[in-house]
């Protein structure tokens, strides 16, 4: 089932949670709503689920108006951030709930319910926990039970609110991959909310970056990462060095610190080259710290009075043998320049630039 | 130094002094009266005690007491759950006013509460003439006593449920709805099981108060023997007639009731604690494996 969101807006008192959101989610896609807390992503998800009503705009399911459809009739599966498992029911009864509350004429027989529930528990690989209570499960197990429960009613859309937020890193990674597989097997549309950019980039087909109740960019994970549409997206997805610059035609003259002309250049830490000899067009700097972090080496450079973050591969660091206090030259390999008003930014093509 | 003392520990005489004060108070104001009730009731032996309880007026008083409690509790359960639900799960204007109003019976003297109902439903009261014209008797009759008891006891269940329901949030209800449950199914299958111990606790407290209430009921009852006499009122009447055995025998029934309530309350509290501990265990981040 496809979802279309037309001009949805929502306020809480004076706080604008959503401001004219337009979004199409085609059938079968796994979409991530990504943004900092308070950007309206959860509110949007709850409006799609029918748990919150929008002040304006409409939601369409498969082209049919669904704005005023009751949550019960929307046929969406919702997975809550804190799972919201029924605490007084066993795992089995939790998953069976959606089947048991169906109107009498649609309700399955007890044997059929039993078969379906065990099948779902098998799907989430937790059939051996059927008789436990939610309090006896670990976080990752609860999360999977919550998913099985949502899938029991065969929803057309699966909505997940920060599904992995409360889990530790390793479990989170496993569950992510598992969710991706599950989504591909079930042939449904899924929307999940997250503030973790890595999660969004890894799992989703498309990423919707939100800020202050607006959509900043919609695109594939690669698009939003390597071709951000706004300074916000640039800064939210990964680390970035910010240079203020003067614009000369299509060229930017970069000068850290001064921003008279008000253009800003963004450079990712891994898009900066460091060399030991003087470099034509490079900027001089002093190495402040060298931190090897897993597969990369993070180097902090001091240029004038500012700190620039650079990420090198281990091999590169082995060649350079950088140490604190050394004088080096650096040059960005690629960068992106935005004008003063982000919305009036020059065409978002990569700019050649001069120092 | 033979024994070192922790820096935060009080000297021995302070600790024992506090303990003695507490226990002494408990003995003189709770233990002694309780013992006295039973000693007085049994002063002329068990047969006289049982005889006093078997008297028709005593039995009618007990019946009325139980009857009023049975009439009041269902109303209180419905009201308490509805009010707690509204307060805990929805935001609306006048919410804090509603919470304050629920506490009103705690603040108002029961005698005043009784008087209010006389002013409303009494012969000279606001609705008096209309009631008289339709031949409905409220004041100096059982309906008035039920109304007065309702007023006195209605905060107990709501007060117990509001914090419980607030702490549980509404996610489970939302989950039930998104899985296709109707409002009733959500209430019976999700909400009620989650609050059952809190509700039972509230019912026990409300019941104890309903059976023991004196002031408000006394004002509206009219003290008609065998008709509008509850146990507490019966105790007073017998005592005023110097019927020591009868008065204390009736009082001992009330005291027994209090003890039963206490035990039930403790059991429920213990179950509730156990269950909430089990249900609300906050997850430690999951370990792999």
Coordinates of C-alpha atoms in Angstrom, one line a residue:
Chain A
X1 CA 0.0 0.0 0.0
X2 CA 1.4 3.4 -0.9
X3 CA 1.1 6.4 1.4
X4 CA 0.7 9.9 0.3
X5 CA 1.0 12.8 2.7
X6 CA -0.4 16.1 1.5
X7 CA 0.4 19.3 3.2
X8 CA 0.1 18.0 6.7
X9 CA 0.6 20.5 9.5
X10 CA 0.3 20.1 13.3
X11 CA 0.8 22.5 16.2
X12 CA 1.0 21.8 20.0
X13 CA 0.0 25.1 21.5
X14 CA 2.6 27.6 20.1
X15 CA 5.0 24.8 19.0
X16 CA 4.9 24.0 15.3
X17 CA 5.5 20.3 15.1
X18 CA 4.8 19.9 11.4
X19 CA 4.7 22.6 8.9
X20 CA 3.2 21.6 5.5
X21 CA 4.7 18.2 5.0
X22 CA 4.4 16.5 1.6
X23 CA 5.7 13.0 1.1
X24 CA 5.0 10.0 -1.1
X25 CA 5.9 6.6 0.1
X26 CA 5.5 4.1 -2.7
X27 CA 4.5 0.5 -2.1
X28 CA 7.2 -1.8 -0.9
X29 CA 9.7 0.9 0.2
X30 CA 11.5 1.2 3.5
X31 CA 11.7 4.8 4.4
X32 CA 13.5 6.4 7.3
X33 CA 12.3 9.6 8.9
X34 CA 15.6 11.1 10.2
X35 CA 16.0 14.2 12.3
X36 CA 17.0 15.6 15.7
X37 CA 14.6 15.2 18.6
X38 CA 11.7 17.6 18.4
X39 CA 11.8 17.8 14.6
X40 CA 8.3 16.3 14.2
X41 CA 9.3 12.9 12.9
X42 CA 7.4 10.9 15.6
X43 CA 4.4 13.2 15.2
X44 CA 4.3 12.5 11.5
X45 CA 4.5 8.8 12.1
X46 CA 1.7 9.0 14.7
X47 CA -0.5 10.9 12.2
X48 CA 0.1 8.3 9.6
X49 CA -1.0 5.7 12.2
X50 CA -4.1 7.7 13.2
X51 CA -3.0 8.1 16.8
X52 CA -2.7 11.9 16.4
X53 CA -4.9 14.1 14.2
X54 CA -3.4 16.6 11.9
X55 CA -4.5 20.3 12.1
X56 CA -4.5 20.5 8.3
X57 CA -3.7 18.5 5.2
X58 CA -4.5 14.9 4.3
X59 CA -3.2 11.4 4.4
X60 CA -4.0 9.0 1.5
X61 CA -3.6 5.2 1.6
X62 CA -3.3 3.7 -1.9
X63 CA -4.8 6.9 -3.3
X64 CA -7.9 6.8 -1.0
X65 CA -8.6 9.5 1.6
X66 CA -7.6 8.2 5.1
X67 CA -7.2 11.3 7.1
X68 CA -10.3 10.7 9.2
X69 CA -10.1 6.9 9.3
X70 CA -9.9 5.6 12.9
X71 CA -6.5 4.1 13.9
X72 CA -8.4 0.7 14.3
X73 CA -9.4 0.7 10.6
X74 CA -6.2 1.8 9.0
X75 CA -4.6 -1.6 9.0
X76 CA -1.2 -0.4 10.0
X77 CA 1.2 -2.2 12.3
X78 CA 2.8 0.1 14.8
X79 CA 5.9 -0.7 16.8
X80 CA 6.5 1.5 19.8
X81 CA 9.8 2.9 21.0
X82 CA 9.4 1.2 24.3
X83 CA 7.6 -1.8 22.8
X84 CA 4.3 -1.3 24.7
X85 CA 3.9 -5.0 25.1
X86 CA 0.9 -6.0 27.2
X87 CA 2.7 -6.7 30.4
X88 CA 0.1 -9.0 32.0
X89 CA 0.0 -11.3 28.9
X90 CA 2.4 -14.0 27.8
X91 CA 4.4 -13.6 24.7
X92 CA 1.9 -15.9 22.9
X93 CA -1.1 -13.9 24.0
X94 CA 0.6 -10.6 23.0
X95 CA 1.1 -11.8 19.5
X96 CA -2.4 -13.4 19.4
X97 CA -4.1 -10.2 20.6
X98 CA -4.7 -8.7 17.2
X99 CA -6.3 -12.0 16.0
X100 CA -8.5 -12.4 19.1
X101 CA -10.1 -9.0 19.0
X102 CA -11.3 -9.4 15.5
X103 CA -15.1 -9.3 15.1
X104 CA -16.6 -12.7 15.6
X105 CA -17.4 -13.5 12.0
X106 CA -13.8 -12.7 10.9
X107 CA -12.1 -14.4 13.9
X108 CA -10.1 -17.5 13.3
X109 CA -10.5 -20.7 15.2
X110 CA -8.3 -21.4 18.3
X111 CA -6.2 -23.9 16.4
X112 CA -5.7 -21.5 13.5
X113 CA -4.7 -18.7 15.8
X114 CA -2.3 -21.0 17.5
X115 CA -0.7 -21.9 14.2
X116 CA -0.4 -18.3 13.0
X117 CA 1.1 -17.1 16.3
X118 CA 3.7 -19.9 16.4
X119 CA 4.5 -19.2 12.7
X120 CA 5.1 -15.5 13.6
X121 CA 7.2 -16.4 16.6
X122 CA 9.2 -18.7 14.4
X123 CA 9.7 -15.8 12.0
X124 CA 11.2 -13.7 14.7
X125 CA 13.1 -16.7 16.0
X126 CA 11.5 -16.6 19.4
X127 CA 9.1 -19.5 19.4
X128 CA 10.8 -21.0 22.5
X129 CA 9.7 -17.9 24.5
X130 CA 5.9 -18.3 23.9
X131 CA 5.0 -18.8 27.6
X132 CA 7.2 -16.1 29.1
X133 CA 6.0 -12.7 30.2
X134 CA 7.5 -9.5 28.6
X135 CA 9.3 -8.7 31.8
X136 CA 11.3 -11.9 31.5
X137 CA 12.7 -10.9 28.1
X138 CA 15.7 -8.9 27.1
X139 CA 15.3 -5.6 25.1
X140 CA 16.1 -7.1 21.8
X141 CA 13.6 -10.0 22.4
X142 CA 10.9 -7.6 23.4
X143 CA 11.5 -5.6 20.3
X144 CA 11.1 -8.7 18.1
X145 CA 7.9 -9.7 19.9
X146 CA 6.5 -6.2 19.4
X147 CA 7.2 -6.7 15.7
X148 CA 5.6 -10.1 15.6
X149 CA 2.6 -8.7 17.3
X150 CA 2.3 -5.9 14.8
X151 CA 2.6 -8.3 11.9
X152 CA 0.0 -10.7 13.2
X153 CA -2.9 -8.6 11.8
X154 CA -1.2 -8.6 8.3
X155 CA -0.8 -4.8 8.1
X156 CA -0.3 -3.1 4.8
X157 CA 2.1 -0.6 6.3
X158 CA 4.5 -1.1 9.1
X159 CA 5.4 1.9 11.2
X160 CA 8.3 1.8 13.7
X161 CA 9.0 4.6 16.2
X162 CA 12.8 4.6 17.1
X163 CA 12.7 0.8 16.9
X164 CA 16.2 0.3 18.1
X165 CA 16.6 3.3 20.3
X166 CA 16.8 1.5 23.6
X167 CA 19.2 -1.3 22.6
X168 CA 22.9 -1.5 22.8
X169 CA 25.1 -1.1 19.7
X170 CA 25.7 -4.7 18.8
X171 CA 22.1 -5.9 19.2
X172 CA 21.0 -2.8 17.3
X173 CA 23.2 -3.7 14.3
X174 CA 21.8 -7.3 14.2
X175 CA 18.2 -6.1 14.4
X176 CA 18.7 -3.6 11.7
X177 CA 19.9 -6.2 9.2
X178 CA 17.1 -8.5 10.4
X179 CA 14.5 -5.8 9.9
X180 CA 15.8 -5.1 6.4
X181 CA 15.4 -8.8 5.5
X182 CA 12.0 -9.0 7.1
X183 CA 10.8 -6.0 5.1
X184 CA 12.0 -7.5 1.9
X185 CA 10.2 -10.8 2.6
X186 CA 6.9 -9.3 3.7
X187 CA 6.4 -7.0 0.7
X188 CA 4.9 -4.2 2.7
X189 CA 5.7 -0.5 3.0
X190 CA 7.6 0.4 6.1
X191 CA 8.4 3.8 7.7
X192 CA 10.7 4.1 10.6
X193 CA 11.7 7.0 12.7
X194 CA 15.2 7.5 13.9
X195 CA 17.7 10.1 15.0
X196 CA 20.6 7.8 14.2
X197 CA 22.0 8.7 10.8
X198 CA 24.0 5.5 10.5
X199 CA 20.8 3.5 11.1
X200 CA 18.9 5.5 8.4
X201 CA 21.7 5.3 5.9
X202 CA 22.3 1.6 6.4
X203 CA 18.7 0.3 6.4
X204 CA 16.5 2.5 4.4
X205 CA 15.7 2.7 0.6
X206 CA 15.0 6.4 1.1
X207 CA 15.8 8.8 3.8
X208 CA 13.7 11.8 4.7
X209 CA 15.7 14.3 6.6
X210 CA 13.5 16.6 8.8
X211 CA 14.2 19.6 10.9
X212 CA 11.9 22.0 12.7
X213 CA 8.7 20.4 11.3
X214 CA 9.9 20.6 7.7
X215 CA 11.5 18.2 5.3
X216 CA 15.0 19.3 4.4
X217 CA 15.7 16.6 1.9
X218 CA 14.4 13.4 0.5
X219 CA 16.7 11.0 -1.3
X220 CA 18.5 7.7 -1.3
X221 CA 21.0 7.2 1.5
X222 CA 23.9 8.0 -0.9
X223 CA 22.2 11.1 -2.2
X224 CA 21.6 12.7 1.1
X225 CA 25.0 11.8 2.3
X226 CA 27.1 12.8 -0.7
X227 CA 24.9 15.5 -2.0
X228 CA 23.1 17.3 0.9
X229 CA 20.6 19.8 -0.1
X230 CA 21.1 22.2 2.8
X231 CA 23.7 23.1 5.4
X232 CA 21.5 21.4 8.0
X233 CA 21.6 18.0 6.2
X234 CA 25.3 18.4 5.7
X235 CA 25.9 18.9 9.4
X236 CA 23.4 16.3 10.6
X237 CA 24.7 13.5 8.4
X238 CA 28.2 12.9 9.7
X239 CA 31.0 15.2 10.8
X240 CA 31.8 18.3 8.8
X241 CA 34.2 21.2 8.9
X242 CA 32.6 24.6 8.2
X243 CA 34.5 27.2 6.3
X244 CA 33.1 30.7 5.8
X245 CA 34.0 32.1 2.4
X246 CA 33.5 34.8 -0.1
X247 CA 31.8 33.9 -3.4
X248 CA 33.5 34.9 -6.6
X249 CA 31.3 33.9 -9.5
X250 CA 31.1 30.2 -9.2
X251 CA 34.3 30.1 -7.2
X252 CA 34.6 30.3 -3.5
X253 CA 37.5 32.0 -1.8
X254 CA 37.7 30.3 1.5
X255 CA 38.9 32.1 4.5
X256 CA 38.2 30.6 7.9
X257 CA 36.6 32.9 10.4
X258 CA 35.6 35.8 8.1
X259 CA 32.2 35.7 6.6
X260 CA 31.6 39.1 5.1
X261 CA 30.1 37.7 2.0
X262 CA 28.3 35.1 4.0
X263 CA 28.8 32.0 2.0
X264 CA 29.7 28.8 3.9
X265 CA 31.7 25.9 2.6
X266 CA 31.3 22.4 4.1
X267 CA 34.0 19.8 4.0
X268 CA 33.8 16.3 5.3
X269 CA 36.7 15.2 7.5
X270 CA 37.6 12.4 5.2
X271 CA 37.7 14.7 2.2
X272 CA 40.7 16.6 3.4
X273 CA 44.3 15.7 2.3
X274 CA 47.2 16.3 4.5
X275 CA 50.8 16.5 3.3
X276 CA 54.1 17.1 5.0
X277 CA 55.7 19.4 2.4
X278 CA 54.4 22.8 1.4
X279 CA 51.5 22.4 -1.0
X280 CA 50.5 24.9 -3.7
X281 CA 47.1 26.1 -2.8
X282 CA 47.2 24.3 0.5
X283 CA 46.7 25.9 3.9
X284 CA 49.3 25.6 6.6
X285 CA 48.3 24.1 10.0
X286 CA 49.7 22.5 13.1
X287 CA 48.8 19.0 14.2
X288 CA 47.1 19.1 17.6
X289 CA 46.1 15.6 18.3
X290 CA 46.2 12.2 16.6
X291 CA 43.5 9.7 17.7
X292 CA 43.4 6.3 16.1
X293 CA 39.7 5.3 16.3
X294 CA 39.1 1.8 15.0
X295 CA 39.8 1.7 11.2
X296 CA 40.4 5.5 10.9
X297 CA 42.7 8.0 12.4
X298 CA 41.2 11.3 13.5
X299 CA 43.6 14.2 13.3
X300 CA 42.9 17.6 14.7
X301 CA 44.6 20.4 12.9
X302 CA 45.0 24.0 14.2
X303 CA 44.7 26.5 11.4
X304 CA 45.0 30.1 12.7
X305 CA 42.8 30.0 15.7
X306 CA 40.5 27.2 14.5
X307 CA 40.4 23.5 14.8
X308 CA 39.9 21.4 11.7
X309 CA 39.0 17.7 11.9
X310 CA 40.5 15.3 9.4
X311 CA 40.0 11.6 9.1
X312 CA 42.8 9.5 7.5
X313 CA 42.9 5.8 6.8
X314 CA 45.4 3.9 8.9
X315 CA 47.6 3.3 5.8
X316 CA 47.8 7.0 5.1
X317 CA 48.7 7.7 8.7
X318 CA 51.4 5.0 8.5
X319 CA 52.9 6.9 5.4
X320 CA 52.6 10.3 7.0
X321 CA 53.5 9.4 10.6
X322 CA 51.8 12.5 11.9
X323 CA 52.6 13.6 15.5
X324 CA 51.3 16.4 17.6
X325 CA 53.1 19.7 17.0
X326 CA 54.1 19.0 13.4
X327 CA 53.6 21.6 10.7
X328 CA 51.6 20.3 7.8
X329 CA 49.6 21.6 4.8
X330 CA 46.1 20.5 4.0
X331 CA 43.7 20.8 1.1
X332 CA 40.0 19.7 0.8
X333 CA 39.5 17.3 -2.1
X334 CA 35.9 18.2 -2.4
X335 CA 33.5 20.6 -0.7
X336 CA 30.1 22.1 -1.0
X337 CA 29.3 25.8 -0.8
X338 CA 26.0 27.3 0.4
X339 CA 25.1 31.0 0.1
X340 CA 24.0 33.0 3.1
X341 CA 20.4 32.1 2.8
X342 CA 20.4 28.3 2.6
X343 CA 17.3 28.4 0.4
X344 CA 19.0 30.8 -2.1
X345 CA 22.1 28.6 -2.2
X346 CA 23.9 28.4 -5.6
X347 CA 23.0 25.3 -7.6
X348 CA 24.2 22.4 -5.5
X349 CA 26.9 21.2 -7.9
X350 CA 30.3 20.7 -6.5
X351 CA 32.3 23.9 -6.7
X352 CA 35.9 24.2 -7.8
X353 CA 37.5 26.5 -5.4
X354 CA 40.6 28.6 -4.8
X355 CA 42.3 29.5 -1.6
Chain B
X1 CA 37.5 2.0 72.6
X2 CA 35.6 -1.3 72.7
X3 CA 33.2 -0.5 69.9
X4 CA 33.4 2.0 67.1
X5 CA 30.3 3.8 66.1
X6 CA 29.4 4.8 62.5
X7 CA 29.5 8.5 62.1
X8 CA 25.9 8.7 61.0
X9 CA 24.5 6.6 63.9
X10 CA 22.6 8.3 66.7
X11 CA 23.5 7.6 70.3
X12 CA 21.7 4.6 71.8
X13 CA 19.4 6.6 74.1
X14 CA 18.1 8.6 71.1
X15 CA 17.2 5.5 69.2
X16 CA 15.6 3.7 72.1
X17 CA 13.8 6.9 73.1
X18 CA 12.2 7.3 69.7
X19 CA 11.3 3.6 69.6
X20 CA 9.7 3.8 73.0
X21 CA 7.7 6.9 72.1
X22 CA 6.4 5.3 68.9
X23 CA 5.5 2.0 70.4
X24 CA 4.0 3.7 73.5
X25 CA 1.8 5.9 71.4
X26 CA 0.7 2.9 69.4
X27 CA -0.1 0.9 72.5
X28 CA -2.1 3.6 74.3
X29 CA -4.1 4.9 71.3
X30 CA -4.5 1.8 69.2
X31 CA -3.8 -1.3 71.1
X32 CA -5.4 -0.5 74.4
X33 CA -8.8 0.6 72.9
X34 CA -8.9 -2.4 70.7
X35 CA -8.4 -4.7 73.7
X36 CA -10.9 -2.7 75.7
X37 CA -13.6 -3.2 73.1
X38 CA -13.2 -6.9 73.2
X39 CA -12.9 -7.1 77.0
X40 CA -16.0 -5.0 77.5
X41 CA -17.9 -7.0 74.9
X42 CA -17.0 -10.3 76.6
X43 CA -17.4 -9.0 80.1
X44 CA -20.4 -11.2 80.8
X45 CA -19.1 -14.1 78.8
X46 CA -19.5 -15.4 75.3
X47 CA -23.2 -16.4 75.5
X48 CA -24.2 -12.8 76.4
X49 CA -22.0 -11.4 73.7
X50 CA -23.5 -13.7 71.0
X51 CA -27.0 -12.9 72.4
X52 CA -26.3 -9.2 71.9
X53 CA -25.3 -9.8 68.3
X54 CA -28.3 -12.0 67.6
X55 CA -30.8 -9.2 68.6
X56 CA -33.0 -8.3 65.6
X57 CA -31.9 -4.6 65.7
X58 CA -28.3 -5.5 65.8
X59 CA -28.8 -7.8 62.8
X60 CA -30.7 -5.3 60.9
X61 CA -27.9 -2.7 61.5
X62 CA -25.3 -5.1 60.2
X63 CA -27.5 -5.9 57.2
X64 CA -28.0 -2.2 56.4
X65 CA -24.3 -1.5 56.8
X66 CA -23.4 -4.3 54.3
X67 CA -26.3 -3.2 52.0
X68 CA -25.1 0.4 51.9
X69 CA -21.5 -0.7 51.2
X70 CA -22.8 -3.0 48.4
X71 CA -24.8 -0.2 46.9
X72 CA -22.0 2.4 47.1
X73 CA -19.0 0.4 45.9
X74 CA -20.1 -0.3 42.3
X75 CA -20.9 3.4 41.8
X76 CA -17.5 4.3 43.2
X77 CA -15.7 1.8 41.0
X78 CA -17.4 3.2 37.9
X79 CA -16.8 6.8 38.9
X80 CA -13.2 6.1 40.1
X81 CA -12.1 4.3 37.0
X82 CA -13.8 6.9 34.7
X83 CA -12.3 9.8 36.5
X84 CA -8.8 8.3 36.8
X85 CA -9.0 7.4 33.1
X86 CA -9.9 10.8 32.0
X87 CA -7.3 12.5 34.2
X88 CA -4.5 10.1 33.4
X89 CA -4.9 9.5 29.7
X90 CA -6.3 12.8 28.4
X91 CA -5.4 16.5 28.5
X92 CA -8.3 18.8 28.9
X93 CA -9.2 22.2 30.3
X94 CA -10.2 22.1 34.0
X95 CA -8.2 18.9 34.7
X96 CA -6.6 20.3 37.9
X97 CA -10.0 21.6 39.0
X98 CA -11.4 18.1 38.7
X99 CA -8.5 16.7 40.7
X100 CA -9.2 19.3 43.4
X101 CA -12.9 18.5 43.4
X102 CA -12.2 14.8 43.8
X103 CA -10.4 15.7 47.1
X104 CA -13.3 17.7 48.3
X105 CA -14.9 15.0 50.5
X106 CA -11.5 14.7 52.3
X107 CA -11.6 18.4 53.1
X108 CA -15.2 18.8 54.1
X109 CA -16.4 17.6 57.6
X110 CA -18.7 14.6 57.2
X111 CA -21.4 16.3 59.3
X112 CA -21.4 19.3 56.9
X113 CA -21.7 16.9 54.0
X114 CA -24.7 15.3 55.7
X115 CA -26.2 18.8 56.2
X116 CA -25.8 19.7 52.6
X117 CA -28.0 16.7 51.6
X118 CA -30.6 17.8 54.2
X119 CA -30.6 21.2 52.6
X120 CA -31.0 19.7 49.2
X121 CA -33.4 16.9 49.8
X122 CA -34.9 17.7 53.2
X123 CA -38.6 18.7 53.6
X124 CA -37.6 22.4 53.6
X125 CA -34.8 21.8 51.1
X126 CA -34.4 22.7 47.5
X127 CA -35.9 19.6 46.1
X128 CA -38.0 18.8 49.2
X129 CA -41.5 19.8 47.9
X130 CA -41.0 18.1 44.5
X131 CA -39.8 14.9 46.3
X132 CA -42.7 15.0 48.7
X133 CA -45.2 15.5 45.8
X134 CA -43.8 12.4 44.1
X135 CA -43.7 10.5 47.3
X136 CA -39.9 9.9 47.2
X137 CA -38.2 9.7 50.5
X138 CA -34.5 10.4 50.6
X139 CA -33.7 12.1 53.9
X140 CA -34.3 9.9 57.0
X141 CA -34.3 6.9 54.7
X142 CA -31.9 4.5 53.1
X143 CA -31.4 6.5 49.8
X144 CA -30.1 9.5 51.7
X145 CA -27.7 7.3 53.6
X146 CA -26.4 5.8 50.4
X147 CA -26.0 9.3 48.9
X148 CA -24.1 10.6 51.9
X149 CA -21.8 7.5 52.0
X150 CA -21.2 7.9 48.2
X151 CA -20.1 11.5 48.8
X152 CA -17.7 10.5 51.6
X153 CA -16.1 7.6 49.9
X154 CA -15.8 8.6 46.2
X155 CA -12.2 9.9 46.4
X156 CA -10.7 6.6 47.5
X157 CA -10.7 4.7 44.3
X158 CA -9.9 7.6 42.0
X159 CA -7.1 8.7 44.2
X160 CA -5.5 5.3 44.1
X161 CA -5.8 4.9 40.4
X162 CA -4.8 8.3 39.1
X163 CA -1.0 8.0 39.9
X164 CA -1.0 4.3 38.8
X165 CA -2.6 5.0 35.4
X166 CA -0.4 8.1 34.9
X167 CA 2.7 6.0 35.5
X168 CA 1.6 3.3 33.1
X169 CA 1.0 5.8 30.2
X170 CA -1.2 5.1 27.3
X171 CA 1.1 3.2 24.9
X172 CA -0.4 -0.2 25.6
X173 CA -3.9 1.2 24.9
X174 CA -2.7 2.7 21.7
X175 CA -1.1 -0.6 20.8
X176 CA -4.4 -2.4 21.4
X177 CA -6.3 0.1 19.2
X178 CA -3.8 -0.1 16.4
X179 CA -4.2 -3.9 16.5
X180 CA -7.9 -3.5 15.9
X181 CA -9.4 -3.6 19.4
X182 CA -12.6 -1.7 20.1
X183 CA -12.8 0.6 23.1
X184 CA -14.4 -2.1 25.2
X185 CA -11.9 -4.7 24.2
X186 CA -9.1 -2.4 25.0
X187 CA -10.6 -1.6 28.4
X188 CA -11.3 -5.2 29.4
X189 CA -8.2 -6.8 28.0
X190 CA -5.6 -4.2 28.5
X191 CA -6.5 -1.4 30.9
X192 CA -8.4 -3.4 33.6
X193 CA -5.8 -6.2 34.0
X194 CA -3.1 -3.5 34.5
X195 CA -5.0 -1.7 37.2
X196 CA -6.7 -4.5 39.0
X197 CA -4.5 -4.5 42.2
X198 CA -4.7 -0.7 42.5
X199 CA -8.5 -0.9 42.0
X200 CA -8.8 -3.6 44.6
X201 CA -6.8 -1.6 47.1
X202 CA -9.0 1.4 46.5
X203 CA -12.1 -0.7 46.9
X204 CA -10.9 -2.1 50.3
X205 CA -10.2 1.4 51.6
X206 CA -13.6 2.7 50.3
X207 CA -15.3 -0.2 51.8
X208 CA -13.7 0.3 55.2
X209 CA -14.8 3.9 55.1
X210 CA -18.3 3.1 53.9
X211 CA -18.9 0.7 56.7
X212 CA -17.4 2.8 59.4
X213 CA -18.9 6.2 58.4
X214 CA -20.7 7.9 61.2
X215 CA -21.0 11.7 60.8
X216 CA -22.6 12.2 57.4
X217 CA -24.8 9.1 57.8
X218 CA -25.9 10.1 61.3
X219 CA -27.2 13.5 60.0
X220 CA -29.3 12.0 57.2
X221 CA -30.4 8.8 58.8
X222 CA -32.9 10.0 61.4
X223 CA -31.9 7.0 63.6
X224 CA -34.9 4.9 63.1
X225 CA -34.2 1.7 64.8
X226 CA -34.3 -1.4 62.7
X227 CA -34.7 0.8 59.6
X228 CA -32.1 3.4 59.2
X229 CA -29.5 2.3 61.7
X230 CA -26.1 1.3 60.6
X231 CA -23.6 -0.4 62.9
X232 CA -21.8 2.8 64.0
X233 CA -25.1 4.5 64.7
X234 CA -26.3 1.4 66.5
X235 CA -23.3 1.5 68.7
X236 CA -24.0 5.0 69.7
X237 CA -27.7 4.4 70.5
X238 CA -26.9 1.3 72.6
X239 CA -24.2 3.1 74.5
X240 CA -26.4 6.1 75.3
X241 CA -28.9 3.6 76.7
X242 CA -26.2 2.2 79.0
X243 CA -26.4 -1.1 77.2
X244 CA -22.6 -1.8 77.6
X245 CA -22.6 -5.4 76.3
X246 CA -24.7 -4.6 73.2
X247 CA -22.7 -1.4 72.4
X248 CA -19.3 -3.1 72.7
X249 CA -20.5 -6.3 70.9
X250 CA -21.5 -4.2 67.9
X251 CA -18.3 -2.2 68.2
X252 CA -16.3 -5.4 68.2
X253 CA -17.9 -6.4 64.9
X254 CA -16.6 -3.1 63.5
X255 CA -13.2 -3.7 65.0
X256 CA -13.1 -7.1 63.5
X257 CA -14.0 -5.6 60.2
X258 CA -11.2 -3.2 60.6
X259 CA -8.7 -6.0 61.2
X260 CA -9.9 -7.9 58.2
X261 CA -9.6 -4.8 56.1
X262 CA -6.0 -4.3 57.4
X263 CA -5.0 -7.9 56.5
X264 CA -6.6 -7.6 53.1
X265 CA -5.0 -4.3 52.5
X266 CA -1.6 -5.7 53.4
X267 CA -2.0 -8.7 51.2
X268 CA -3.1 -6.5 48.3
X269 CA -0.3 -4.1 48.9
X270 CA 2.2 -6.9 48.9
X271 CA 0.8 -8.4 45.7
X272 CA 0.7 -5.1 44.0
X273 CA 4.3 -4.4 44.9
X274 CA 5.4 -7.8 43.7
X275 CA 3.5 -7.4 40.4
X276 CA 4.5 -3.8 39.7
X277 CA 8.1 -4.8 40.4
X278 CA 7.8 -7.6 37.9
X279 CA 5.9 -5.6 35.3
X280 CA 7.9 -2.4 35.5
X281 CA 11.4 -3.8 35.6
X282 CA 13.4 -1.4 33.6
X283 CA 15.5 -3.2 31.0
X284 CA 19.2 -3.3 31.3
X285 CA 20.6 -2.9 27.9
X286 CA 20.6 -6.3 26.3
X287 CA 23.7 -8.3 26.4
X288 CA 24.5 -10.2 23.3
X289 CA 24.3 -13.9 23.2

